[in-house]
XYZ file of C-alpha atoms in Angstrom:
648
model
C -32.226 -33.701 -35.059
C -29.056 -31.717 -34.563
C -25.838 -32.215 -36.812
C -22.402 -31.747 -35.768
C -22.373 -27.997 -35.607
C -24.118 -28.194 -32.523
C -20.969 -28.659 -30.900
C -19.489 -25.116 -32.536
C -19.154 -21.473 -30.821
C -20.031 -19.507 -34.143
C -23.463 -17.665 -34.184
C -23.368 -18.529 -38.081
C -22.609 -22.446 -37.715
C -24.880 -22.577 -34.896
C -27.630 -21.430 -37.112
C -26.954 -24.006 -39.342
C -27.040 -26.932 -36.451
C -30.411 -28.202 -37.513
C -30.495 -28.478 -40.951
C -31.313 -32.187 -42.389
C -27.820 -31.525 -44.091
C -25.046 -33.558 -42.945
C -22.216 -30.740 -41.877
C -18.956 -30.825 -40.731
C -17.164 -27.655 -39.056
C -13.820 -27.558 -41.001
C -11.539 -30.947 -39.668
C -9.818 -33.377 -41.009
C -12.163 -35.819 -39.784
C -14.125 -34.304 -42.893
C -11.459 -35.112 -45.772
C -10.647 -38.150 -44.631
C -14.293 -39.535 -44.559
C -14.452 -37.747 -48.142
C -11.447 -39.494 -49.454
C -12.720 -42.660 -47.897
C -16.002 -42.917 -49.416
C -14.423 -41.388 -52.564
C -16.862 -37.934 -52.621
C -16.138 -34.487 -53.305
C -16.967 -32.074 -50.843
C -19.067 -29.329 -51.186
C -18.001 -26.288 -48.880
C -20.463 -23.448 -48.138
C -19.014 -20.382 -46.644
C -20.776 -17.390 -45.097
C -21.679 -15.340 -41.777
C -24.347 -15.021 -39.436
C -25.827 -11.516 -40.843
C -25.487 -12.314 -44.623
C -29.391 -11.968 -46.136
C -28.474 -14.024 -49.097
C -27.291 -17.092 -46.617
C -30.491 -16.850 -45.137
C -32.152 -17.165 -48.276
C -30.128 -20.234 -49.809
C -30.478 -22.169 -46.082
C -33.844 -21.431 -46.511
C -34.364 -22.489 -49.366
C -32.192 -25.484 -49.830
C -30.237 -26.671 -46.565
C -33.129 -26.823 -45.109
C -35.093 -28.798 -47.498
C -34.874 -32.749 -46.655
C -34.638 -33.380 -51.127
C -31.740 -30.886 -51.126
C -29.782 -32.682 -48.033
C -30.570 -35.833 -49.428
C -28.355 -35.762 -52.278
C -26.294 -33.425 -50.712
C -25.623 -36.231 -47.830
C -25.941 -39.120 -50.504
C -22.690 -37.782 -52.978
C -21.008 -35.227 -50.965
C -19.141 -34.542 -47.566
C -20.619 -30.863 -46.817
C -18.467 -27.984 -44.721
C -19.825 -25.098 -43.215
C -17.312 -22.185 -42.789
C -17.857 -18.785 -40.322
C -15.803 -16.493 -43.359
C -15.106 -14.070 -39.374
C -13.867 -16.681 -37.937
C -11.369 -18.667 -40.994
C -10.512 -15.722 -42.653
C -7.851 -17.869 -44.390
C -10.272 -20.242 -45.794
C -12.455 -17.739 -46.714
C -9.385 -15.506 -49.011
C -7.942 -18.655 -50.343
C -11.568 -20.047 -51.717
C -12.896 -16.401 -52.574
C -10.205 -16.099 -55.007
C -11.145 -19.420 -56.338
C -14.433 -17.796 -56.519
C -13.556 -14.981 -58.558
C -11.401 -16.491 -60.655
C -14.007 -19.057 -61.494
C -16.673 -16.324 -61.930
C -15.031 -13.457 -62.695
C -16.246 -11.908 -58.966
C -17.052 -12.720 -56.009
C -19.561 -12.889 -52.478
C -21.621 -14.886 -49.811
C -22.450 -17.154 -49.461
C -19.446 -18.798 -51.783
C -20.403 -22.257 -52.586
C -17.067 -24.471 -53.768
C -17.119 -28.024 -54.715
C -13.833 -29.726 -54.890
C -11.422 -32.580 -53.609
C -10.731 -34.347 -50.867
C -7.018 -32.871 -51.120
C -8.843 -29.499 -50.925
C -8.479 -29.166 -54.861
C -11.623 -27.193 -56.013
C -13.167 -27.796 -59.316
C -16.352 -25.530 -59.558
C -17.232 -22.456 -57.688
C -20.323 -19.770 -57.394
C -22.180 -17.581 -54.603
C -25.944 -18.264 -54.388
C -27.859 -20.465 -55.777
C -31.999 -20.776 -56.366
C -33.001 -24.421 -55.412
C -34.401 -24.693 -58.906
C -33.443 -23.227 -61.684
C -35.023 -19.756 -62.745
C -34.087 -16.213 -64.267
C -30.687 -18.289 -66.033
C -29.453 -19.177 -62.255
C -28.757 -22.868 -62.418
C -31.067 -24.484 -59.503
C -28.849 -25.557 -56.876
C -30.398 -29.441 -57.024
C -30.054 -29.318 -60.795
C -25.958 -28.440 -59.834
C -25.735 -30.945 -57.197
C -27.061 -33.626 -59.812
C -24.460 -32.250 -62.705
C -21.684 -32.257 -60.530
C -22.204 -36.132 -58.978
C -22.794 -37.222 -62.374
C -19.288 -35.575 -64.181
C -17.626 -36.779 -60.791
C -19.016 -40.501 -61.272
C -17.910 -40.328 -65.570
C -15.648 -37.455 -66.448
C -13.738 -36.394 -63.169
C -10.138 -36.355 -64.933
C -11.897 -33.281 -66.805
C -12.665 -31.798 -63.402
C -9.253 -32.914 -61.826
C -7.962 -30.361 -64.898
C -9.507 -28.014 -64.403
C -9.057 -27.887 -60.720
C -4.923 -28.118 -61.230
C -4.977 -25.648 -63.863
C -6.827 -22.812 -61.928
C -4.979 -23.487 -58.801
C -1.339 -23.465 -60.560
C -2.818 -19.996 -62.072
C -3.064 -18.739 -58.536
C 0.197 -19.947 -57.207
C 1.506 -18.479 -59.985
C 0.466 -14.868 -59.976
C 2.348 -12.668 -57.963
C 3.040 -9.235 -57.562
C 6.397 -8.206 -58.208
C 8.312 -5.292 -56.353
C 9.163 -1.704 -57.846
C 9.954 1.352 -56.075
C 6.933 3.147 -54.654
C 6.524 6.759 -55.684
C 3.189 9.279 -55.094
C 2.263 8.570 -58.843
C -0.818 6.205 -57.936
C -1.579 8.863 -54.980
C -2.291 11.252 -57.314
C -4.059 8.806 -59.822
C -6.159 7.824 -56.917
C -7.260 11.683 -56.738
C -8.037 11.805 -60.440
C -10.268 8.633 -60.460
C -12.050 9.263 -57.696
C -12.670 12.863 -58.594
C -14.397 11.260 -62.215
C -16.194 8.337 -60.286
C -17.776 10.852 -57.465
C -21.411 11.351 -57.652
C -21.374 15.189 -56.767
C -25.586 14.872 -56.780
C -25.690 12.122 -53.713
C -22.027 11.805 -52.697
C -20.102 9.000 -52.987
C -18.801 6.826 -55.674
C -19.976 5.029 -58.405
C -23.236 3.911 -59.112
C -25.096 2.280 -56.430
C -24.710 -0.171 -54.499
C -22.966 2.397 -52.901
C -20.580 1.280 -49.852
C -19.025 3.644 -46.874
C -15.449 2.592 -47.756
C -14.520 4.792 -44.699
C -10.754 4.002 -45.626
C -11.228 5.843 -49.231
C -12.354 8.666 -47.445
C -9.469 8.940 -45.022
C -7.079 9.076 -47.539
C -9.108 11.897 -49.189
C -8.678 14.118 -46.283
C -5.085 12.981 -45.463
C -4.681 13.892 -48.938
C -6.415 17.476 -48.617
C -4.629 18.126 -45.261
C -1.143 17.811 -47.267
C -2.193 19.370 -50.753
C -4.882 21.973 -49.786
C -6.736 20.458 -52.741
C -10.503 21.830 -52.259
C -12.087 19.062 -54.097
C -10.616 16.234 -51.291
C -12.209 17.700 -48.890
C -15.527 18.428 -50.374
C -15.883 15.077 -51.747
C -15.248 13.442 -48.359
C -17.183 15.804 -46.551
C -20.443 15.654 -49.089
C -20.067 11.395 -49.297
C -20.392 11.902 -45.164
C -22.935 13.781 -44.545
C -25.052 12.307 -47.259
C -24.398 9.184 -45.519
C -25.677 10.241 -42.547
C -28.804 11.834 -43.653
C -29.910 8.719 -45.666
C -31.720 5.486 -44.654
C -27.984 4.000 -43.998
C -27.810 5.129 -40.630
C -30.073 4.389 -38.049
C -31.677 7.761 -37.096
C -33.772 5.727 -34.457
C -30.956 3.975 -32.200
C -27.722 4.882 -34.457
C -25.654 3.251 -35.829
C -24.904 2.710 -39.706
C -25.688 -0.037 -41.984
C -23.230 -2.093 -44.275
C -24.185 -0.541 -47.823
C -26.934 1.295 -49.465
C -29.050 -0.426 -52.668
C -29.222 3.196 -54.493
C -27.529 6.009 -55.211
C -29.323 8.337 -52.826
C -27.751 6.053 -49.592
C -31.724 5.802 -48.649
C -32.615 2.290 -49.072
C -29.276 0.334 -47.291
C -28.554 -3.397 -46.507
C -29.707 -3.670 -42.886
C -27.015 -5.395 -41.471
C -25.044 -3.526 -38.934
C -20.839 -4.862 -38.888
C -18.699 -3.546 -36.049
C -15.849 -2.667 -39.023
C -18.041 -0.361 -40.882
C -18.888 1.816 -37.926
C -15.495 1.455 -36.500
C -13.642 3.010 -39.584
C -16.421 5.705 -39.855
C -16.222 7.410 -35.959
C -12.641 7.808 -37.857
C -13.562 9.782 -40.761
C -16.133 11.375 -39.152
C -13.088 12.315 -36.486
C -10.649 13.390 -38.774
C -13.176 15.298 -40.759
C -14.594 16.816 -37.735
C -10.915 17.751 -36.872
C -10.312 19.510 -40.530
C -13.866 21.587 -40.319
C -14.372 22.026 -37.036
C -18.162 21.491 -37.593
C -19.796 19.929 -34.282
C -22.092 17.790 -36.676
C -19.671 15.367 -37.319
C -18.243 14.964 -33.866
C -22.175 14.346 -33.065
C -22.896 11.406 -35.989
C -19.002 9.972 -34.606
C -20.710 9.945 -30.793
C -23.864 8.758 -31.608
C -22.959 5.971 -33.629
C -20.049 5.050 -30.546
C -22.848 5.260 -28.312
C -24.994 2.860 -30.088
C -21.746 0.685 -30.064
C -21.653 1.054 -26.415
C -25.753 0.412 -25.669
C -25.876 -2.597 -28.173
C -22.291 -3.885 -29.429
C -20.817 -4.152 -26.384
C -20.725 -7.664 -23.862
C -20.375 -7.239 -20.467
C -16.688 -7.714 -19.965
C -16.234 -4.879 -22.431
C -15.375 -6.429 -25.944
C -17.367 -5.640 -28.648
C -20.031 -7.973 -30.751
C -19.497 -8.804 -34.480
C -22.673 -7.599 -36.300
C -26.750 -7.169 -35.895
C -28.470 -8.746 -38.513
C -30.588 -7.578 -41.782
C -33.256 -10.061 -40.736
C -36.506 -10.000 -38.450
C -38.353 -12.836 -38.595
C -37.122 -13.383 -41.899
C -37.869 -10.152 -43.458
C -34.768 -7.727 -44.526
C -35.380 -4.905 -42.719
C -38.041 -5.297 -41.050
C -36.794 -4.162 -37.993
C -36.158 -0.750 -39.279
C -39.216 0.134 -40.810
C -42.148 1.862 -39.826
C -45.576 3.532 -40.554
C -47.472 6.881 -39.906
C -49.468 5.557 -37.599
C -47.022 3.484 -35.571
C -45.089 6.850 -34.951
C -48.178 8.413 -33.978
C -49.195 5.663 -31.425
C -46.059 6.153 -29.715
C -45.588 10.184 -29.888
C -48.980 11.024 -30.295
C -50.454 12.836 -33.459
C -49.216 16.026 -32.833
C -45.681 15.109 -32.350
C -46.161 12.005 -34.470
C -47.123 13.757 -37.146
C -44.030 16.567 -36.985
C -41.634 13.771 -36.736
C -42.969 11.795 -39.223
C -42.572 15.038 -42.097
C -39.052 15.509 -40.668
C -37.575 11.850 -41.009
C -39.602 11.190 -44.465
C -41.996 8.469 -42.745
C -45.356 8.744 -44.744
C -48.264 6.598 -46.224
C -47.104 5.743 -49.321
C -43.471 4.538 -47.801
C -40.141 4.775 -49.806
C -39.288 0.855 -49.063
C -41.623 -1.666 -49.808
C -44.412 0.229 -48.861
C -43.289 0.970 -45.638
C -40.691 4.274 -44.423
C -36.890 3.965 -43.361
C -36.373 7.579 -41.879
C -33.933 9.592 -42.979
C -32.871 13.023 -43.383
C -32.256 13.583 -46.870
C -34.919 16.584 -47.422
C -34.733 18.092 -43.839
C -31.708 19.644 -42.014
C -29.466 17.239 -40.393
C -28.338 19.586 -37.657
C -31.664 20.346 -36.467
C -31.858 18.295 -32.851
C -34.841 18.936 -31.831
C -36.416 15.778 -32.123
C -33.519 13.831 -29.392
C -35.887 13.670 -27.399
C -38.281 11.469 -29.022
C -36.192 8.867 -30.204
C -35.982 6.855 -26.573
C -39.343 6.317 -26.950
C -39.109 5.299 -30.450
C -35.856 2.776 -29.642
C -38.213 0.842 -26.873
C -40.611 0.520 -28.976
C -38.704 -0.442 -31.952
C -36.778 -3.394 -29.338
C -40.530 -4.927 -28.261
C -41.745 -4.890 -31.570
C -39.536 -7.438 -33.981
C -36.055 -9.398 -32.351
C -33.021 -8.552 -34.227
C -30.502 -11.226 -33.779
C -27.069 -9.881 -32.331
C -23.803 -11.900 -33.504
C -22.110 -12.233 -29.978
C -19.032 -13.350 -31.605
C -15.605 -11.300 -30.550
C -13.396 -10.511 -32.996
C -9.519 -9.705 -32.327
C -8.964 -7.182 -35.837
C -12.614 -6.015 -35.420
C -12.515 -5.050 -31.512
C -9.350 -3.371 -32.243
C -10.617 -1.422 -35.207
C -13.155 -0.213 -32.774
C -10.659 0.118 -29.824
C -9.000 3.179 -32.586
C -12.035 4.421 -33.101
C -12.585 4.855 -29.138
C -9.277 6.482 -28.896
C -10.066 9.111 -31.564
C -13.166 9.820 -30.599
C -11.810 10.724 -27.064
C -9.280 12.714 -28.110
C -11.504 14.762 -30.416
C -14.561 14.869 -27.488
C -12.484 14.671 -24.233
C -15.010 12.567 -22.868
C -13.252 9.670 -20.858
C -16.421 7.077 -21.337
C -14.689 6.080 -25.176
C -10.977 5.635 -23.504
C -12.607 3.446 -20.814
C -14.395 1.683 -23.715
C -10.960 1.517 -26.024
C -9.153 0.504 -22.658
C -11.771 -2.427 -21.883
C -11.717 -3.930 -24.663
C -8.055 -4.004 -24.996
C -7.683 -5.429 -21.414
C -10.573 -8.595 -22.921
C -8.320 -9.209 -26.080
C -5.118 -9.197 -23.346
C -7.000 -11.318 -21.241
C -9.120 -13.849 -23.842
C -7.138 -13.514 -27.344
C -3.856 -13.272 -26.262
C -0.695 -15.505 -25.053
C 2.185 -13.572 -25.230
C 2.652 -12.050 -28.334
C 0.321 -14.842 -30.109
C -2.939 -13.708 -31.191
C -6.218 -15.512 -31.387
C -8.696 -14.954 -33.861
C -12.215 -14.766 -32.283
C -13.674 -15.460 -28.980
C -17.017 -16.774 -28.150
C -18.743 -19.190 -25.385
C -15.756 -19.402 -23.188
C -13.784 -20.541 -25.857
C -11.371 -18.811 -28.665
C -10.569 -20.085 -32.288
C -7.691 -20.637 -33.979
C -4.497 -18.507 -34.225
C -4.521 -15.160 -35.302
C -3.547 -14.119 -39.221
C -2.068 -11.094 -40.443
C -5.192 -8.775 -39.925
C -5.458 -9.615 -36.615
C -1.893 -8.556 -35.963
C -1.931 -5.476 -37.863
C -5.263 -3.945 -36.618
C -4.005 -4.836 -33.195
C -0.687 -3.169 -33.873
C -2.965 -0.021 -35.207
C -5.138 -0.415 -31.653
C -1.940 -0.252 -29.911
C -0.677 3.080 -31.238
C -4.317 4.699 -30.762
C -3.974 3.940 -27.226
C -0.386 5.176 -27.367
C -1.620 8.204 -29.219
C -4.794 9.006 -26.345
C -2.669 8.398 -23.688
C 1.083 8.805 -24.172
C 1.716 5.722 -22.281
C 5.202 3.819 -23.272
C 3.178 0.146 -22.886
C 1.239 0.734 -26.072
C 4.257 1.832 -27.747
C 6.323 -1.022 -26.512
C 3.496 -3.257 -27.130
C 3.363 -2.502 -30.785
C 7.083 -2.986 -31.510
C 6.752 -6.558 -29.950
C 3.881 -7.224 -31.992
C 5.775 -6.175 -35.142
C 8.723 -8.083 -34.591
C 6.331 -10.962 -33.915
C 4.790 -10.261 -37.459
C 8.002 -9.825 -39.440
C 9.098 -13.382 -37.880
C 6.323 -15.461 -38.247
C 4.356 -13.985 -41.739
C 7.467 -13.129 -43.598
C 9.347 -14.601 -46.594
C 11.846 -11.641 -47.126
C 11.192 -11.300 -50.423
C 8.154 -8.206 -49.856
C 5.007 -8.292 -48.066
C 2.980 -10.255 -45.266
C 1.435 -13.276 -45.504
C -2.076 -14.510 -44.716
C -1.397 -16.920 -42.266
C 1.897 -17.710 -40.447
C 4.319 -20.239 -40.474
C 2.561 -22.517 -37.983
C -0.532 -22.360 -39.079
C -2.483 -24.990 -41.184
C -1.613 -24.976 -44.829
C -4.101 -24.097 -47.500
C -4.039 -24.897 -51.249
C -2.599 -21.058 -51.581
C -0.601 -18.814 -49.448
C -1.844 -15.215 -50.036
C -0.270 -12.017 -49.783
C -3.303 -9.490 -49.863
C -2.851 -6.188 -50.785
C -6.116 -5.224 -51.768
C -8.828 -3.404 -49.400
C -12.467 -4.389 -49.331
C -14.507 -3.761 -46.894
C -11.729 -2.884 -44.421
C -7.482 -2.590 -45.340
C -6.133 -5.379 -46.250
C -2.978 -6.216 -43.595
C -0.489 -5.085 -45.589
C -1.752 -2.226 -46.197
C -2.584 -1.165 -42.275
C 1.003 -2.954 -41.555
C 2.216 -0.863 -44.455
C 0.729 2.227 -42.303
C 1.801 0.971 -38.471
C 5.160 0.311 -39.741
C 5.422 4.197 -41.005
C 3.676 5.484 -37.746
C 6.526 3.479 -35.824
C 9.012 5.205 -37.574
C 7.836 8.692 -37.073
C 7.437 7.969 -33.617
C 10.433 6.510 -32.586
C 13.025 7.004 -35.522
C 14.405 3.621 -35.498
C 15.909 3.150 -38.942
C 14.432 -0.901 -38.867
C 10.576 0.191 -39.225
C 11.864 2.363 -41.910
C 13.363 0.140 -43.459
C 10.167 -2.437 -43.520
C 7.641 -0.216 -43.947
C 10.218 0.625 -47.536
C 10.646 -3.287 -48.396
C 6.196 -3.698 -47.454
C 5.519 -0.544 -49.930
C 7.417 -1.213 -52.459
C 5.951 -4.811 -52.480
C 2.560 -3.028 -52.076
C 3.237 -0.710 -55.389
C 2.913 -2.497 -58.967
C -0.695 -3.644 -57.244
C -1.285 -0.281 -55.932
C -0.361 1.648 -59.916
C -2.740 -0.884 -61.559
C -5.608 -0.163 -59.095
C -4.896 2.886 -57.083
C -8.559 3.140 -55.465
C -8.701 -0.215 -54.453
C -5.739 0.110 -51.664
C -6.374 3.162 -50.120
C -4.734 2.614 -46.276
C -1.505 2.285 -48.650
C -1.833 5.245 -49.954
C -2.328 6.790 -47.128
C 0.812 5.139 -45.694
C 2.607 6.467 -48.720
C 1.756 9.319 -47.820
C 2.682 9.772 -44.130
C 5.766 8.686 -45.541
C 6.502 10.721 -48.159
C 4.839 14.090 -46.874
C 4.987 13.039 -42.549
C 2.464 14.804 -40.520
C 3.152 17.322 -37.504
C 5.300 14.950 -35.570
C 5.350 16.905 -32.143
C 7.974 15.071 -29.393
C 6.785 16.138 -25.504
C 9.568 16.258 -22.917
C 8.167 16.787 -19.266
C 9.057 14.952 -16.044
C 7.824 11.560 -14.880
C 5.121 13.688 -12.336
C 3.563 15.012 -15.095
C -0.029 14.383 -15.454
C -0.302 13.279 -19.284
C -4.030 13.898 -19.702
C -3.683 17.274 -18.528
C -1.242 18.631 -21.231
C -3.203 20.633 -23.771
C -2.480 18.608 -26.939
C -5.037 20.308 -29.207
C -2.677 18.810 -31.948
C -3.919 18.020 -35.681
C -5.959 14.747 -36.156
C -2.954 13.324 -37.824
C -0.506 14.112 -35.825
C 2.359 12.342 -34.662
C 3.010 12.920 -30.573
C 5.743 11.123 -28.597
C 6.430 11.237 -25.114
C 9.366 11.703 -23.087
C 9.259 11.214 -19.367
C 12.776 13.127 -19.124
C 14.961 15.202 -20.667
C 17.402 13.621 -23.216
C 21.128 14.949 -24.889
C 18.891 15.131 -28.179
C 15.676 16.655 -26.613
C 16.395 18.986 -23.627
C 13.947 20.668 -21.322
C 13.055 24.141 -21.579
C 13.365 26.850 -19.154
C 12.690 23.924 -16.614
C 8.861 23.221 -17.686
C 7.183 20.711 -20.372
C 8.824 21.589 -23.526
C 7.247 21.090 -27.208
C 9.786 20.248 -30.380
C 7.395 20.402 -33.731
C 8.485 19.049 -36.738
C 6.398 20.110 -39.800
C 7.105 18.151 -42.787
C 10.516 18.123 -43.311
C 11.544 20.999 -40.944
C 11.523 21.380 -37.351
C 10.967 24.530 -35.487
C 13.096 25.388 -32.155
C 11.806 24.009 -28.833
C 8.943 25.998 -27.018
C 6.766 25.787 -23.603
C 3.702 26.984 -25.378
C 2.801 24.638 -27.994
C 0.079 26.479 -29.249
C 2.274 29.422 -30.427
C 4.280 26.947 -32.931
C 1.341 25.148 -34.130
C -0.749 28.482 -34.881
C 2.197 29.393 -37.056
C-alpha cells in the first residue's frame, strides 16, 4: 500500500511512499487534520542520499509497531531538506538549540500551529548505547501530550521567543576577523594529512578559497601551502573516486581515506573552484587535471539530458555504505588480468587485508598522484564497477546547486580553454531559464515535469554568482545585465532595510522564524555569496548602489563574522575583494571583435569588463583593443598589449 507521497516529485519522499507510516508532504491539509483530531505532529526531515535516513526508515518507518503508534497519536510530515530549505533552517535551529547541534535526519515533534516542543536527529527503534529508542520516545511524548502538555506548550514558547529574539546586530566591518581567520586556521591545520581539525574531516572548498584569495593579496607562504597540502591530500585519499571521479561528501578520519560515500553536486562544484584558482596560483597541471576529471564525471553521470545537473549519488548499494566503491585483489585482477591487476592493485592501495571493512577503497596516499599511467585501465574498471552493484542517482534539479556548478564550468573553461565546460555552464543556464525561471522569479527545484516552490535567498544569490561566471567566460553584457536584475529583485523582495537578506521573501509562506543566515556550512550561506556578488558588481561596473549594499550586507555580516571568523568564509573573502580589489582590467574594442579570441590570460581573480566601444572615460588606443589595469588601488595608463602591464 502506497501513502500520500506517492503523489510527490522528490527522489527522497518518493522513497518514503511505501512505508506503513501515514505521511503527509508538507500542506495544510496536514495541520488542520492535526488540530482537528487534537495530535501533535511529528516532522521527519532528510534527503535522498543521507545513510543515517536510511538506517532510521529502516529501522522504524518501516516497521508496522513503529507506524502504528506513529499513525495512532501523531500526524507525520516528511520533508526533502533540497527541496524546503526554509523548513529545513527554521527547524535545524530548533534542533540545535534543543541539542546543542545539529543533522539528518532531524526528527521534531511539535504543534499543530507549527510550535515545536522536542527535537533530535536519529533515533535507534529501541533504546541502546544511552540513545532513547525511538518507540520508547513516541510513547513518552503521547503520554506528556495526553497529561502535562502546558509543560510542553512552555517549553515550546520559550525556545521559540529565544530564537526570534536573537539577532545579530550591525558594526562596521574591518579585516580584523580576516586576519583572525588566518591565525585559527593556521593552529587548527593538520600539517601531517592536511586539512582541519580532527576528523570527520570535510572539503569546505569555500575555506580554502579564501586561503588563497588571502595568499594572492598578502604573499603569506603558509595560505598557500595549507590550501594546496588540504587539496592534494584530498585527492589522493579514498574521498575521491579514483575509479570514475568524482569526490565524496566528507572523510571519517584524518587521513581523508575512509569518506562518506555520498557524492553532492555542491561539494564538487565548489572544489573544480579551488582546484582552479589554485591551479591558477601554481601553475601545476595536476590540479587543472583533478578540476577536469571530477567535471567530467559531472558531465558522464550528473548531468540529464536537457543539460541540468542531478542533486547527489548515494552512499548506499543495496543497503550497504559503500559498497559500491569497494573492491578486492582478485576482482581487479579478473578484470585487468594478474599482471596488470596486480600493478594496479600496489599503486591504488587495494590488497587482501583491505583498509575498509575488510575490503579496499583505492587511493593514492602512498604512491605519486601525478603518475598517469594507469588512465587507461580505469574504463574497464568503471563498467565493471556500473554492472556490479546499482547506485541510486537523485535526479532532482536544483536552481543554487546547478548554478554553483554552472561557476564551476565557467572557471574551468577559462583555466582549460576547452569549450565542452562553457557549453555545459551555458546548458544548464538555458534549463534553469527555461524550467526555474519566470521573469526574475526563481524556482527552487525541478523534477518530473514539475518545479517546487519559489526560490529563497540561496537560490538567488548562487544564481546571481552563475551569472557573473558566465559574464566573466564570455564578456557578454546579458549576464551582466542579468545579474543586476536579479539583485534588485533580491534587495526588494528579501529585505527589511535594517542589514542583511532574508531566508525566504515576502510572498512566501510564513514559518515560526524568519532567518537571516550568515553562517556557511556545507556551502555559503546567501548572505555571504550576496555579500560577495554585490562587491563583484561594484568592481565591475562602479555603480555607487552595489557599493553601497554590499557596505549595509557586511557590516550586518560582521559582529557574526568577529565571533566566528572560520565559520563565514565567502564573507571574508568578500571583505576582502573589497578592501584589497583584485586586478580589475576594463577591455575597450569594437562591437566586431571576436571576444573569445582576446588573450585574457588574466589572474584567477580578476575582475574583466567589457566595452563594445570607446567611451569619454575609456578611449581606444592607437585604434586597436585597448587594456586599462587597475591594481589595487592604482591604475596603470592604457595599453594594446595587455601582457606587458600585467607582467609588471
Amino acid at each position: 500500500m502506497s501513502n500520500r507521497l506517492q503523489y510527490e516529485t522528490s527522489p527522497y519522499l518518493l522513497q518514503h511512499k511505501e512505508n506503513p507510516v501515514d505521511w503527509y508532504p508538507w500542506c495544510d491539509e496536514a495541520f488542520q487534520r492535526a488540530k482537528k483530531e487534537d495530535k501533535p505532529v511529528f516532522l521527519s526531515i532528510g534527503y535522498s542520499s543521507c545513510h543515517w535516513c536510511h538506517v532510521l526508515a529502516h529501522e522504524s518507518f518501516e516497521d508496522n509497531e513503529i507506524a502504528e503508534l506513529l499513525n495512532r497519536y501523531f500526524i507525520s510530515i516528511k520533508v526533502d531538506k533540497e527541496e524546503r530549505p526554509d523548513i529545513d533552517s527554521v527547524y535545524m535551529t530548533v534542533c540545535q538549540a534543543f541539542t546543542g547541534s545539529g543533522g539528518w535526519p532531524t526528527s521534531i515533534f511539535m504543534t499543530a500551529e507549527k510550535k515545536p516542543f522536542f527535537a533530535g536527529t536519529y533515533f535507534p527503534k529501541t533504546s541502546r548505547g544511552g540513545m532513547i529508542g525511538f518507540k520508547e520516545l513516541l510513547i513518552a511524548i503521547h503520554e506528556n501530550w495526553d497529561n502535562d502538555r502546558d509543560s510542553l506548550l512552555k517549553q515550546s514558547d520559550e525556545i521559540i521567543s529565544y530564537l526570534n529574539d536573537v539577532q545579530s546586530t550591525p558594526e562596521v566591518a574591518d579585516l580584523k576577523p580576516v586576519h583572525s581567520a588566518v591565525s585559527i586556521y593556521e593552529r587548527i591545520y593538520d600539517s601531517r594529512y592536511g586539512g582541519f581539525g580532527r576528523a570527520p574531516k570535510f572539503p569546505a572548498p569555500h575555506n580554502l578559497l579564501f586561503l588563497l584569495s588571502y595568499y594572492e593579496r598578502y604573499k603569506k607562504a603558509e595560505c598557500l601551502q595549507m590550501a594546496e597540502h588540504t587539496l592534494l591530500q584530498m585527492y589522493r585519499g579514498g574521498i575521491f573516486d579514483h575509479i570514475g571521479f568524482g569526490f565524496c561528501r566528507y572523510s571519517t578520519d584524518k587521513k581523508f581515506l575512509a569518506p562518506h560515500f555520498e557524492k553532492m553536486l555542491y561539494d564538487n562544484a565548489l572544489l573544480i573552484l579551488a582546484y582552479c584558482r589554485v591551479h591558477g596560483i601554481t601553475k601545476k597541471k595536476l590540479y587543472l587535471e583533478i578540476a577536469e576529471k571530477t567535471a567530467d564525471y559531472i558531465l558522464r553521470e550528473m548531468t540529464s539530458g536537457q543539460g541540468a545537473f542531478f542533486s547527489a549519488q548515494d552512499a548506499d548499494s543495496e543497503g550497504e555504505e559503500g559498497k559500491y566503491y569497494l573492491f578486492t585483489p582478485e576482482e581487479i585482477e579478473s578484470v585487468l588480468g594478474q599482471k596488470d591487476g596486480h600493478i594496479f592493485n600496489r599503486h591504488f592501495d587495494i590488497s587482501d587485508k583491505g583498509n575498509f571493512e575488510g575490503k579496499s577503497i583505492p587511493n593514492l596516499l602512498s604512491s605519486d598522484p601525478a603518475d598517469q599511467s594507469f588512465e587507461t585501465f580505469l574504463p574497464q574498471l568503471l563498467i565493471y564497477r556500473k554492472n556490479r552493484y546499482p547506485l541510486y542517482t537523485d535526479d532532482k534539479i536544483l536552481t543554487s546547486w546547478n548554478s554553483l556548478m554552472i561557476t564551476a564550468m565557467c572557471e574551468l573553461y577559462i583555466a582549460s580553454k576547452k569549450s565542452v565546460y562553457l557549453n555545459a555552464a551555458k546548458q544548464a543556464d538555458s534549463f534553469i531559464r527555461k524550467f526555474l525561471c519566470e521573469g526574475t522569479t526563481l524556482y527552487v527545484s525541478f523534477r518530473d515535469g514539475r518545479r517546487g516552490v519559489t526560490g529563497f535567498l540561496d537560490d538567488y544569490a548562487a544564481y546571481i554568482f552563475a551569472q557573473l561566471g558566465l559574464y566573466k567566460a564570455t564578456l557578454d553584457d546579458e549576464y551582466l545585465n542579468r545579474a543586476k536584475h536579479l539583485c534588485d529583485k533580491v534587495s526588494a523582495d528579501f529585505s527589511d532595510n535594517c542589514g542583511g537578506f532574508y531566508l525566504y521573501s515576502d510572498d512566501s509562506e510564513e514559518l515560526i522564524l524568519r532567518p537571516k543566515e550568515t553562517y556557511d556550512g556545507a556551502i555559503p550561506s546567501g548572505n555571504s555569496l550576496m555579500a560577495y556578488n554585490l562587491v563583484r558588481l561594484w568592481l565591475l561596473t562602479s555603480d555607487e548602489k552595489y557599493k553601497i549594499a554590499a557596505e549595509q550586507l557586511m557590516d550586518f555580516i560582521a559582529s557574526d563574522a568577529s565571533h566566528s571568523p572560520v565559520n563565514h568564509a565567502m564573507f571574508l573573502t568578500a571583505l576582502l575583494e573589497y578592501n584589497e580589489p583584485p586586478v580589475k582590467i576594463t577591455v575597450v574594442s569594437d562591437e566586431k571583435t571576436d571576444k573569445a579570441s582576446l588573450p585574457l590570460k588574466v589572474p584567477s581573480d580578476a575582475v574583466v569588463k567589457f566595452l563594445s566601444q570607446p567611451t569619454e572615460e575609456y578611449p581606444m588606443k592607437n585604434g586597436q583593443t585597448t587594456y586599462y589595469v587597475c591594481k589595487g588601488h592604482t591604475c596603470k595608463p592604457p595599453v594594446n598589449d595587455l601582457n606587458a602591464v600585467l607582467l609588471q
